[in-house]
mmCIF file of C-alpha atoms in Angstrom:
data_model
loop_
_atom_site.group_PDB
_atom_site.id
_atom_site.type_symbol
_atom_site.label_atom_id
_atom_site.label_comp_id
_atom_site.label_asym_id
_atom_site.label_seq_id
_atom_site.Cartn_x
_atom_site.Cartn_y
_atom_site.Cartn_z
ATOM 1 C CA MET A 1 -22.704 -14.057 -1.705
ATOM 2 C CA ASN A 2 -23.979 -10.673 -3.801
ATOM 3 C CA GLN A 3 -24.805 -10.998 -7.691
ATOM 4 C CA ILE A 4 -22.664 -8.334 -8.772
ATOM 5 C CA PRO A 5 -23.631 -7.602 -12.299
ATOM 6 C CA ALA A 6 -20.267 -8.483 -14.211
ATOM 7 C CA ALA A 7 -19.868 -5.125 -15.832
ATOM 8 C CA GLN A 8 -19.869 -3.715 -12.377
ATOM 9 C CA ARG A 9 -17.048 -5.459 -12.001
ATOM 10 C CA LEU A 10 -15.881 -4.092 -14.541
ATOM 11 C CA LEU A 11 -16.548 -0.579 -13.715
ATOM 12 C CA PHE A 12 -14.577 -1.043 -10.291
ATOM 13 C CA THR A 13 -11.035 -2.985 -11.995
ATOM 14 C CA VAL A 14 -11.215 0.149 -14.559
ATOM 15 C CA ILE A 15 -11.742 3.166 -11.496
ATOM 16 C CA THR A 16 -9.269 1.602 -9.372
ATOM 17 C CA ILE A 17 -6.388 1.321 -12.429
ATOM 18 C CA LEU A 18 -7.127 4.833 -12.887
ATOM 19 C CA TYR A 19 -6.499 5.576 -9.165
ATOM 20 C CA TRP A 20 -3.569 4.014 -8.441
ATOM 21 C CA THR A 21 -1.952 5.013 -11.845
ATOM 22 C CA SER A 22 -2.918 9.063 -11.466
ATOM 23 C CA MET A 23 -1.382 8.657 -7.637
ATOM 24 C CA TYR A 24 1.885 6.882 -8.896
ATOM 25 C CA VAL A 25 2.282 8.569 -12.374
ATOM 26 C CA TYR A 26 4.929 10.626 -11.332
ATOM 27 C CA VAL A 27 6.429 8.405 -7.436
ATOM 28 C CA PRO A 28 9.962 7.692 -10.081
ATOM 29 C CA THR A 29 10.699 10.300 -10.665
ATOM 30 C CA LEU A 30 9.823 12.510 -7.521
ATOM 31 C CA SER A 31 12.345 12.673 -5.519
ATOM 32 C CA PRO A 32 14.507 13.363 -8.569
ATOM 33 C CA PHE A 33 12.154 16.647 -8.852
ATOM 34 C CA LEU A 34 12.006 17.650 -6.005
ATOM 35 C CA SER A 35 16.060 18.001 -6.144
ATOM 36 C CA GLU A 36 15.728 19.784 -9.371
ATOM 37 C CA ARG A 37 13.441 22.503 -7.246
ATOM 38 C CA GLY A 38 15.938 23.052 -5.151
ATOM 39 C CA LEU A 39 15.274 21.079 -1.872
ATOM 40 C CA SER A 40 17.674 19.336 0.872
ATOM 41 C CA LEU A 41 17.774 15.355 0.895
ATOM 42 C CA PRO A 42 16.291 16.367 4.650
ATOM 43 C CA PHE A 43 13.418 18.245 2.890
ATOM 44 C CA ILE A 44 12.556 15.185 0.303
ATOM 45 C CA GLY A 45 12.182 13.508 2.927
ATOM 46 C CA ILE A 46 9.492 15.118 4.798
ATOM 47 C CA VAL A 47 7.447 15.466 1.955
ATOM 48 C CA LEU A 48 7.995 12.217 0.713
ATOM 49 C CA GLY A 49 6.567 11.237 4.611
ATOM 50 C CA SER A 50 4.270 13.575 4.198
ATOM 51 C CA TYR A 51 2.005 11.025 2.494
ATOM 52 C CA GLY A 52 1.713 8.804 5.322
ATOM 53 C CA PHE A 53 1.791 11.343 7.799
ATOM 54 C CA VAL A 54 -1.988 12.621 6.223
ATOM 55 C CA GLN A 55 -3.216 9.176 6.198
ATOM 56 C CA MET A 56 -2.361 8.187 10.165
ATOM 57 C CA PHE A 57 -4.756 10.669 11.028
ATOM 58 C CA VAL A 58 -7.309 10.785 7.861
ATOM 59 C CA ARG A 59 -7.839 6.441 7.620
ATOM 60 C CA PHE A 60 -9.371 5.560 10.462
ATOM 61 C CA PRO A 61 -11.570 7.817 11.047
ATOM 62 C CA LEU A 62 -12.671 7.644 7.781
ATOM 63 C CA GLY A 63 -12.543 4.481 7.686
ATOM 64 C CA ILE A 64 -15.161 4.874 11.039
ATOM 65 C CA MET A 65 -17.626 7.363 8.708
ATOM 66 C CA SER A 66 -18.074 4.331 6.112
ATOM 67 C CA ASP A 67 -19.167 2.098 8.583
ATOM 68 C CA ARG A 68 -21.200 4.993 10.649
ATOM 69 C CA PHE A 69 -23.367 5.557 7.082
ATOM 70 C CA GLY A 70 -23.356 1.964 5.760
ATOM 71 C CA LYS A 71 -21.131 4.238 2.547
ATOM 72 C CA ARG A 72 -18.786 3.627 0.153
ATOM 73 C CA LYS A 73 -19.191 5.436 -3.101
ATOM 74 C CA PRO A 74 -18.576 9.193 -1.541
ATOM 75 C CA PHE A 75 -14.820 8.000 -0.439
ATOM 76 C CA ILE A 76 -13.733 6.570 -3.976
ATOM 77 C CA ILE A 77 -14.968 9.646 -5.725
ATOM 78 C CA LEU A 78 -13.400 11.829 -2.756
ATOM 79 C CA GLY A 79 -10.192 10.293 -4.417
ATOM 80 C CA MET A 80 -10.422 10.484 -7.687
ATOM 81 C CA LEU A 81 -11.362 14.080 -6.789
ATOM 82 C CA THR A 82 -8.145 14.745 -4.202
ATOM 83 C CA ALA A 83 -6.066 12.277 -6.820
ATOM 84 C CA CYS A 84 -6.999 15.237 -9.468
ATOM 85 C CA LEU A 85 -6.185 18.439 -7.328
ATOM 86 C CA SER A 86 -3.061 16.166 -5.824
ATOM 87 C CA CYS A 87 -1.331 16.418 -9.637
ATOM 88 C CA LEU A 88 -1.835 19.814 -10.232
ATOM 89 C CA LEU A 89 -0.876 21.048 -7.663
ATOM 90 C CA PHE A 90 2.439 19.842 -7.973
ATOM 91 C CA LEU A 91 2.203 22.094 -11.619
ATOM 92 C CA ILE A 92 1.830 25.687 -8.851
ATOM 93 C CA PRO A 93 5.105 27.142 -9.634
ATOM 94 C CA GLY A 94 6.920 28.255 -6.123
ATOM 95 C CA PRO A 95 8.767 27.257 -3.292
ATOM 96 C CA TRP A 96 8.494 24.079 -0.722
ATOM 97 C CA LEU A 97 5.411 24.841 0.083
ATOM 98 C CA TRP A 98 3.319 23.897 -3.311
ATOM 99 C CA PRO A 99 5.167 19.997 -3.749
ATOM 100 C CA LEU A 100 5.056 19.436 0.011
ATOM 101 C CA SER A 101 0.753 20.207 -0.957
ATOM 102 C CA GLY A 102 0.123 18.485 -3.316
ATOM 103 C CA ARG A 103 2.046 15.246 -1.360
ATOM 104 C CA LEU A 104 -0.356 16.254 1.572
ATOM 105 C CA MET A 105 -3.532 16.199 -1.050
ATOM 106 C CA ALA A 106 -1.756 12.412 -2.475
ATOM 107 C CA GLY A 107 -2.585 11.378 1.442
ATOM 108 C CA VAL A 108 -5.492 12.345 1.640
ATOM 109 C CA CYS A 109 -6.557 10.642 -1.692
ATOM 110 C CA ALA A 110 -5.252 7.276 -0.686
ATOM 111 C CA SER A 111 -6.136 7.630 2.852
ATOM 112 C CA THR A 112 -10.052 6.885 0.551
ATOM 113 C CA TRP A 113 -8.215 3.155 -0.570
ATOM 114 C CA VAL A 114 -10.432 2.067 3.075
ATOM 115 C CA ALA A 115 -13.809 2.225 1.231
ATOM 116 C CA PHE A 116 -11.831 0.991 -2.093
ATOM 117 C CA THR A 117 -10.708 -2.643 -0.509
ATOM 118 C CA VAL A 118 -14.308 -3.107 1.605
ATOM 119 C CA LEU A 119 -16.554 -2.062 -1.085
ATOM 120 C CA TYR A 120 -14.582 -4.680 -3.538
ATOM 121 C CA ALA A 121 -14.929 -7.631 -0.666
ATOM 122 C CA SER A 122 -18.879 -7.240 -0.669
ATOM 123 C CA PHE A 123 -18.347 -9.184 -3.779
ATOM 124 C CA PHE A 124 -17.573 -11.800 -2.861
ATOM 125 C CA GLY A 125 -19.199 -14.536 -0.208
ATOM 126 C CA ALA A 126 -17.942 -15.134 3.219
ATOM 127 C CA GLY A 127 -13.840 -16.859 3.362
ATOM 128 C CA GLN A 128 -12.990 -15.685 0.029
ATOM 129 C CA THR A 129 -11.226 -12.759 1.805
ATOM 130 C CA GLY A 130 -8.186 -13.428 0.369
ATOM 131 C CA LYS A 131 -8.894 -14.066 -2.803
ATOM 132 C CA ALA A 132 -10.660 -10.318 -2.652
ATOM 133 C CA MET A 133 -7.576 -8.887 -1.578
ATOM 134 C CA GLY A 134 -5.045 -10.776 -3.730
ATOM 135 C CA ASN A 135 -6.918 -9.673 -7.245
ATOM 136 C CA ILE A 136 -7.266 -5.893 -5.967
ATOM 137 C CA SER A 137 -3.004 -5.910 -4.894
ATOM 138 C CA VAL A 138 -3.551 -6.464 -8.307
ATOM 139 C CA MET A 139 -5.427 -3.993 -9.476
ATOM 140 C CA THR A 140 -3.301 -2.402 -7.617
ATOM 141 C CA VAL A 141 0.084 -2.727 -8.548
ATOM 142 C CA SER A 142 -1.423 -3.130 -12.426
ATOM 143 C CA GLY A 143 -1.946 0.325 -11.943
ATOM 144 C CA GLN A 144 0.146 1.805 -9.808
ATOM 145 C CA MET A 145 3.560 0.294 -12.624
ATOM 146 C CA ILE A 146 1.162 1.510 -15.179
ATOM 147 C CA GLY A 147 2.505 5.102 -14.313
ATOM 148 C CA MET A 148 5.221 4.289 -13.104
ATOM 149 C CA LEU A 149 6.192 2.720 -16.929
ATOM 150 C CA LEU A 150 4.629 6.241 -17.970
ATOM 151 C CA SER A 151 6.256 8.874 -15.901
ATOM 152 C CA GLY A 152 10.620 8.280 -17.145
ATOM 153 C CA TRP A 153 8.965 8.534 -20.651
ATOM 154 C CA LEU A 154 6.112 11.742 -19.468
ATOM 155 C CA THR A 155 9.120 13.485 -18.200
ATOM 156 C CA ASP A 156 12.136 12.068 -21.412
ATOM 157 C CA GLY A 157 9.205 13.384 -24.250
ATOM 158 C CA PHE A 158 8.614 16.304 -22.320
ATOM 159 C CA ASN A 159 9.054 17.684 -19.307
ATOM 160 C CA ALA A 160 9.153 17.301 -15.666
ATOM 161 C CA ASN A 161 5.626 18.362 -15.139
ATOM 162 C CA ALA A 162 4.164 15.918 -17.965
ATOM 163 C CA PRO A 163 3.911 13.393 -15.625
ATOM 164 C CA PHE A 164 1.416 15.290 -13.272
ATOM 165 C CA VAL A 165 -0.676 16.924 -16.163
ATOM 166 C CA VAL A 166 -1.471 13.709 -17.135
ATOM 167 C CA GLY A 167 -2.162 11.900 -13.109
ATOM 168 C CA ALA A 168 -5.221 15.275 -12.813
ATOM 169 C CA VAL A 169 -6.202 13.903 -17.066
ATOM 170 C CA ILE A 170 -6.057 9.865 -15.599
ATOM 171 C CA ALA A 171 -7.864 11.290 -12.616
ATOM 172 C CA ILE A 172 -10.485 13.614 -13.375
ATOM 173 C CA LEU A 173 -12.058 10.999 -16.071
ATOM 174 C CA GLY A 174 -11.925 8.198 -12.700
ATOM 175 C CA LEU A 175 -14.129 10.594 -10.875
ATOM 176 C CA GLY A 176 -16.805 10.940 -13.906
ATOM 177 C CA LEU A 177 -16.610 6.864 -13.383
ATOM 178 C CA ALA A 178 -17.047 6.618 -9.772
ATOM 179 C CA PHE A 179 -20.145 8.019 -10.585
ATOM 180 C CA MET A 180 -21.543 5.027 -12.085
ATOM 181 C CA LEU A 181 -20.440 2.793 -9.830
ATOM 182 C CA LYS A 182 -23.509 1.042 -7.741
ATOM 183 C CA GLU A 183 -22.842 -0.537 -4.012
ATOM 184 C CA PRO A 184 -24.296 -3.977 -3.179
ATOM 185 C CA ARG A 185 -27.789 -3.665 -1.302
ATOM 186 C CA SER A 186 -26.481 -5.490 1.367
ATOM 187 C CA GLU A 187 -24.152 -2.667 1.715
ATOM 188 C CA GLN A 188 -26.994 -0.248 2.390
ATOM 189 C CA LYS A 189 -30.133 -1.794 3.670
ATOM 190 C CA ASP A 190 -29.450 -4.811 5.161
ATOM 191 C CA GLN A 191 -26.292 -4.459 7.630
ATOM 192 C CA PRO A 192 -26.274 -1.639 11.045
ATOM 193 C CA GLY A 193 -24.329 1.318 10.844
ATOM 194 C CA MET A 194 -21.658 0.781 12.689
ATOM 195 C CA SER A 195 -22.390 2.167 16.590
ATOM 196 C CA PHE A 196 -19.539 3.626 18.499
ATOM 197 C CA ALA A 197 -19.707 0.674 20.565
ATOM 198 C CA MET A 198 -18.133 -1.672 18.451
ATOM 199 C CA ILE A 199 -15.556 -0.016 17.072
ATOM 200 C CA LYS A 200 -13.675 -1.201 20.883
ATOM 201 C CA ASN A 201 -13.742 -4.194 20.016
ATOM 202 C CA VAL A 202 -12.753 -3.963 16.374
ATOM 203 C CA VAL A 203 -9.405 -2.301 17.463
ATOM 204 C CA ARG A 204 -8.701 -5.120 20.511
ATOM 205 C CA THR A 205 -9.079 -7.724 17.008
ATOM 206 C CA LYS A 206 -5.116 -10.123 17.848
ATOM 207 C CA THR A 207 -4.857 -10.428 14.010
ATOM 208 C CA LEU A 208 -5.323 -6.570 12.930
ATOM 209 C CA LEU A 209 -2.950 -5.767 15.469
ATOM 210 C CA GLN A 210 -0.071 -7.945 14.411
ATOM 211 C CA VAL A 211 -0.793 -7.154 10.785
ATOM 212 C CA SER A 212 -1.036 -3.779 11.224
ATOM 213 C CA LEU A 213 2.666 -3.650 12.882
ATOM 214 C CA LEU A 214 4.102 -5.756 10.213
ATOM 215 C CA SER A 215 2.364 -3.707 7.837
ATOM 216 C CA ILE A 216 4.241 -0.592 8.712
ATOM 217 C CA LEU A 217 7.522 -2.094 8.567
ATOM 218 C CA ALA A 218 6.805 -3.649 4.826
ATOM 219 C CA HIS A 219 5.763 0.122 4.395
ATOM 220 C CA GLY A 220 8.856 1.829 5.952
ATOM 221 C CA VAL A 221 11.464 -0.534 3.791
ATOM 222 C CA LEU A 222 8.644 -0.174 0.339
ATOM 223 C CA PHE A 223 9.010 3.994 1.142
ATOM 224 C CA ILE A 224 12.443 4.629 1.774
ATOM 225 C CA THR A 225 13.417 1.762 -1.314
ATOM 226 C CA MET A 226 11.170 2.071 -4.762
ATOM 227 C CA PHE A 227 8.580 4.651 -3.762
ATOM 228 C CA GLY A 228 11.239 6.679 -2.031
ATOM 229 C CA PHE A 229 15.549 6.955 -2.780
ATOM 230 C CA THR A 230 16.287 4.042 -4.689
ATOM 231 C CA PRO A 231 15.018 6.988 -7.733
ATOM 232 C CA LEU A 232 18.022 8.522 -6.598
ATOM 233 C CA LYS A 233 20.456 5.962 -6.562
ATOM 234 C CA ALA A 234 19.650 4.823 -10.379
ATOM 235 C CA GLU A 235 20.635 8.616 -10.787
ATOM 236 C CA GLU A 236 23.557 8.131 -9.422
ATOM 237 C CA LEU A 237 24.492 5.413 -11.208
ATOM 238 C CA GLY A 238 23.956 7.088 -14.415
ATOM 239 C CA ALA A 239 20.141 5.975 -15.519
ATOM 240 C CA ASP A 240 18.006 8.396 -17.326
ATOM 241 C CA GLY A 241 14.413 8.007 -17.589
ATOM 242 C CA LEU A 242 14.603 4.825 -19.639
ATOM 243 C CA LYS A 243 16.656 3.052 -17.229
ATOM 244 C CA LEU A 244 13.853 4.760 -14.456
ATOM 245 C CA THR A 245 10.924 3.255 -16.482
ATOM 246 C CA MET A 246 13.610 -0.272 -16.751
ATOM 247 C CA LEU A 247 13.932 -0.415 -12.976
ATOM 248 C CA VAL A 248 10.140 0.731 -12.323
ATOM 249 C CA PHE A 249 9.016 -2.403 -14.853
ATOM 250 C CA ALA A 250 11.537 -4.923 -13.426
ATOM 251 C CA PHE A 251 10.563 -3.906 -9.277
ATOM 252 C CA MET A 252 6.330 -4.176 -10.461
ATOM 253 C CA LEU A 253 6.019 -7.228 -12.570
ATOM 254 C CA PRO A 254 7.078 -9.276 -9.961
ATOM 255 C CA HIS A 255 5.180 -8.166 -7.331
ATOM 256 C CA ALA A 256 2.258 -8.056 -9.430
ATOM 257 C CA PHE A 257 2.733 -12.053 -10.810
ATOM 258 C CA ALA A 258 3.147 -12.314 -6.416
ATOM 259 C CA SER A 259 0.162 -10.596 -5.905
ATOM 260 C CA LEU A 260 -1.824 -13.153 -7.933
ATOM 261 C CA VAL A 261 -0.732 -16.314 -7.183
ATOM 262 C CA THR A 262 0.830 -15.827 -3.139
ATOM 263 C CA ALA A 263 -3.387 -16.449 -2.508
ATOM 264 C CA ARG A 264 -3.825 -18.913 -4.642
ATOM 265 C CA TRP A 265 -0.534 -21.354 -4.335
ATOM 266 C CA PHE A 266 1.733 -19.960 -1.988
ATOM 267 C CA THR A 267 -0.626 -19.695 1.000
ATOM 268 C CA PRO A 268 -1.999 -23.124 0.656
ATOM 269 C CA ARG A 269 1.233 -25.170 0.190
ATOM 270 C CA PHE A 270 3.665 -22.054 3.340
ATOM 271 C CA GLY A 271 1.392 -20.923 4.974
ATOM 272 C CA ASN A 272 -0.772 -17.146 5.447
ATOM 273 C CA TRP A 273 3.243 -17.450 8.663
ATOM 274 C CA GLY A 274 5.486 -18.553 6.274
ATOM 275 C CA THR A 275 4.206 -17.134 3.140
ATOM 276 C CA ILE A 276 4.866 -13.862 5.511
ATOM 277 C CA GLY A 277 7.919 -14.266 6.221
ATOM 278 C CA THR A 278 10.077 -15.084 3.161
ATOM 279 C CA GLY A 279 8.900 -12.295 1.655
ATOM 280 C CA PHE A 280 10.257 -9.743 4.870
ATOM 281 C CA ALA A 281 13.845 -12.005 3.947
ATOM 282 C CA LEU A 282 13.765 -11.630 0.802
ATOM 283 C CA SER A 283 13.464 -7.829 1.015
ATOM 284 C CA THR A 284 15.526 -7.560 3.559
ATOM 285 C CA ILE A 285 18.007 -9.422 1.716
ATOM 286 C CA CYS A 286 17.623 -7.147 -1.275
ATOM 287 C CA THR A 287 17.758 -3.829 0.681
ATOM 288 C CA ALA A 288 21.323 -4.123 2.257
ATOM 289 C CA ALA A 289 23.010 -5.160 -1.311
ATOM 290 C CA MET A 290 22.068 -2.512 -2.538
ATOM 291 C CA VAL A 291 24.414 -0.989 0.239
ATOM 292 C CA TYR A 292 26.594 -2.837 -1.855
ATOM 293 C CA GLY A 293 25.349 -2.702 -5.706
ATOM 294 C CA ASP A 294 28.096 -0.564 -7.085
ATOM 295 C CA SER A 295 26.032 -0.969 -10.873
ATOM 296 C CA PHE A 296 23.045 -0.007 -12.348
ATOM 297 C CA GLY A 297 21.661 -3.600 -13.023
ATOM 298 C CA MET A 298 23.334 -4.736 -9.564
ATOM 299 C CA LEU A 299 19.980 -2.110 -8.425
ATOM 300 C CA VAL A 300 17.648 -3.348 -11.157
ATOM 301 C CA ALA A 301 18.419 -7.580 -9.622
ATOM 302 C CA THR A 302 17.741 -6.268 -6.061
ATOM 303 C CA GLN A 303 14.029 -4.703 -7.397
ATOM 304 C CA ALA A 304 13.488 -7.405 -9.048
ATOM 305 C CA VAL A 305 13.253 -9.963 -5.935
ATOM 306 C CA ASN A 306 12.458 -7.088 -3.912
ATOM 307 C CA GLY A 307 9.670 -6.307 -5.455
ATOM 308 C CA PHE A 308 8.550 -10.565 -5.529
ATOM 309 C CA ALA A 309 9.274 -10.830 -1.659
ATOM 310 C CA GLN A 310 7.104 -7.665 -1.603
ATOM 311 C CA GLY A 311 3.890 -9.010 -3.611
ATOM 312 C CA LEU A 312 4.463 -11.879 -1.213
ATOM 313 C CA HIS A 313 3.235 -10.377 2.222
ATOM 314 C CA MET A 314 0.945 -7.227 1.102
ATOM 315 C CA PRO A 315 -2.028 -9.321 0.419
ATOM 316 C CA LEU A 316 -2.435 -11.146 3.160
ATOM 317 C CA LEU A 317 -1.637 -8.719 5.750
ATOM 318 C CA LEU A 318 -4.603 -6.706 3.825
ATOM 319 C CA GLY A 319 -6.310 -9.981 4.078
ATOM 320 C CA LEU A 320 -5.615 -10.808 7.671
ATOM 321 C CA ALA A 321 -6.279 -6.950 8.462
ATOM 322 C CA ILE A 322 -9.899 -7.996 8.121
ATOM 323 C CA ARG A 323 -10.372 -11.096 8.606
ATOM 324 C CA ASP A 324 -11.594 -11.941 11.266
ATOM 325 C CA VAL A 325 -13.943 -8.482 12.038
ATOM 326 C CA ALA A 326 -17.923 -8.233 10.888
ATOM 327 C CA LEU A 327 -19.035 -6.897 7.974
ATOM 328 C CA PRO A 328 -20.313 -3.597 9.861
ATOM 329 C CA GLY A 329 -16.805 -2.961 11.332
ATOM 330 C CA ARG A 330 -14.581 -3.882 8.519
ATOM 331 C CA ALA A 331 -13.493 -0.305 6.965
ATOM 332 C CA THR A 332 -13.455 0.871 10.772
ATOM 333 C CA ALA A 333 -11.309 -2.058 10.411
ATOM 334 C CA MET A 334 -9.016 -1.199 7.120
ATOM 335 C CA GLY A 335 -8.871 2.193 8.473
ATOM 336 C CA LEU A 336 -6.775 1.127 11.123
ATOM 337 C CA TYR A 337 -4.932 -0.949 9.984
ATOM 338 C CA GLN A 338 -4.037 1.453 6.739
ATOM 339 C CA ALA A 339 -3.744 4.186 10.042
ATOM 340 C CA LEU A 340 -1.075 2.416 11.575
ATOM 341 C CA TYR A 341 1.039 1.232 8.480
ATOM 342 C CA ALA A 342 0.872 4.815 7.497
ATOM 343 C CA ILE A 343 3.168 4.853 9.568
ATOM 344 C CA GLY A 344 5.344 3.269 8.102
ATOM 345 C CA MET A 345 5.649 5.849 5.036
ATOM 346 C CA PHE A 346 6.180 9.138 7.232
ATOM 347 C CA SER A 347 8.877 7.766 8.656
ATOM 348 C CA GLY A 348 9.915 5.276 6.553
ATOM 349 C CA PRO A 349 11.609 8.035 4.403
ATOM 350 C CA PHE A 350 11.240 11.531 6.796
ATOM 351 C CA LEU A 351 14.436 8.817 8.899
ATOM 352 C CA ALA A 352 15.845 7.983 5.828
ATOM 353 C CA GLY A 353 16.223 11.205 4.365
ATOM 354 C CA TRP A 354 17.840 11.977 7.386
ATOM 355 C CA LEU A 355 20.363 8.969 7.723
ATOM 356 C CA ASN A 356 20.980 9.955 3.973
ATOM 357 C CA ASP A 357 21.743 13.434 4.130
ATOM 358 C CA ARG A 358 24.772 12.630 7.176
ATOM 359 C CA TRP A 359 25.987 9.501 5.865
ATOM 360 C CA GLY A 360 24.887 9.306 1.903
ATOM 361 C CA LEU A 361 21.859 7.281 0.237
ATOM 362 C CA ASN A 362 23.214 3.862 1.467
ATOM 363 C CA GLY A 363 22.467 4.890 5.022
ATOM 364 C CA GLY A 364 18.779 4.977 4.414
ATOM 365 C CA PHE A 365 19.031 1.427 2.327
ATOM 366 C CA LEU A 366 20.805 -0.138 5.512
ATOM 367 C CA PHE A 367 17.520 0.849 8.202
ATOM 368 C CA GLY A 368 15.156 0.201 5.927
ATOM 369 C CA SER A 369 17.079 -3.917 6.016
ATOM 370 C CA LEU A 370 16.774 -3.482 9.703
ATOM 371 C CA LEU A 371 13.581 -2.205 9.242
ATOM 372 C CA GLY A 372 13.047 -5.982 6.755
ATOM 373 C CA ALA A 373 14.615 -7.482 9.798
ATOM 374 C CA LEU A 374 12.486 -6.946 12.445
ATOM 375 C CA ALA A 375 9.519 -7.742 10.775
ATOM 376 C CA PHE A 376 10.739 -10.963 9.946
ATOM 377 C CA VAL A 377 11.843 -12.289 13.567
ATOM 378 C CA LEU A 378 8.547 -10.461 14.774
ATOM 379 C CA VAL A 379 7.054 -12.940 11.596
ATOM 380 C CA VAL A 380 9.194 -16.022 13.387
ATOM 381 C CA ALA A 381 8.311 -16.091 16.672
ATOM 382 C CA TRP A 382 4.446 -14.672 16.323
ATOM 383 C CA ALA A 383 4.617 -17.621 14.490
ATOM 384 C CA ARG A 384 6.149 -20.241 17.030
ATOM 385 C CA SER A 385 3.283 -18.538 19.582
ATOM 386 C CA GLU A 386 0.120 -20.055 16.909
ATOM 387 C CA LYS A 387 1.587 -23.225 16.711
ATOM 388 C CA ARG A 388 2.019 -23.633 20.360
ATOM 389 C CA VAL A 389 -1.728 -22.914 20.916
ATOM 390 C CA THR A 390 -2.324 -24.863 18.617
ATOM 391 C CA LEU A 391 -1.340 -27.627 19.729
ATOM 392 C CA ASN A 392 -2.446 -27.234 23.220
ATOM 393 C CA LYS A 393 -5.704 -27.098 21.482
ATOM 394 C CA GLN A 394 -4.780 -30.627 20.033
ATOM 395 C CA ILE A 395 -3.897 -31.785 22.965
ATOM 396 C CA GLN A 396 -6.775 -30.754 24.680
ATOM 397 C CA ARG A 397 -9.323 -32.062 23.348
ATOM 398 C CA LYS A 398 -7.649 -35.866 22.630
ATOM 399 C CA GLU A 399 -7.514 -35.682 26.573
ATOM 400 C CA GLU A 400 -11.049 -34.652 26.320
ATOM 401 C CA ILE A 401 -12.210 -37.739 24.362
ATOM 402 C CA ALA A 402 -9.796 -40.334 25.833
ATOM 403 C CA GLY A 403 -11.468 -38.734 29.502
#
């Protein structure tokens, strides 16, 4: 295990929280902000989905580059820089071009998350990937929660542009701190650079492909609901900035709690597939319940359980993506994983925006529940297949011993 100074770990934690805060400080008010600028529901879906669209094409090559050069810090610096530019683009008055450009730049920013996760995993020894991803998931949720809790308060207390101004300032602060990061020596010298001949082996990793598909569906649900059209649903039910803040808190606090305890409590008792399947089952039920919810209290309840459900499977999927991949190829694997789940971040809100325009917001939420149900079916099928393989191996060993 790398002996990383406590100060560096603390610095990384602060930078990570600032990174996510800057990106999510405007998320709860984004769809209302775009609606007030005169954008239609289908185009709001395009803007929301563009965040994932960029990541589909940027994350994988960025991961390859990071492995090729054995560097993570430059990409973290790039992430903080693009976070600032994203917020500033939203502040430019004018037509749809600038909001779309701002969200596209946010997608570039989010693509650098590959470097964050792999660098943090390198702080831990072999076999501790699950713990590392659980910890960094808590940092992620903490930054997102801080940003999203600030969003409604800034909008109500100042104006609709305030979240973007604060986001830019937070990103600049994070950029300054990022220059103080030091990469572990093994990340820089001891490990060989990723060769292009190794990429083929990484992308064929079975577990990586399985969890990538599940993550596509999980992010489709997430970006249809809390990070997409749930705030518009809340506004339809009469929510103001304060109530939007309450809604965010109801989602993010259980999400953070579940992310913290999943690897420590749920997985040892229920296994990876059991925990992931439970998360998708709960998420499916809560997303479907939003279709029938006719009060703000009901909406808050569904998002609280949904937040907990997301915290059950998100950290596990993240850890499993690089579990079976050697260190020199981890950024490549993480880049592929994050590029693939960006499909859900793009297609989820894009298709939901189209459905919402024709059948109202409930059409999109129903679509989200179907995505969750499909993921649950896949988890059950793969869990049974894995159990059969394990059982066959045990029988074969017994026969070999008996023979």
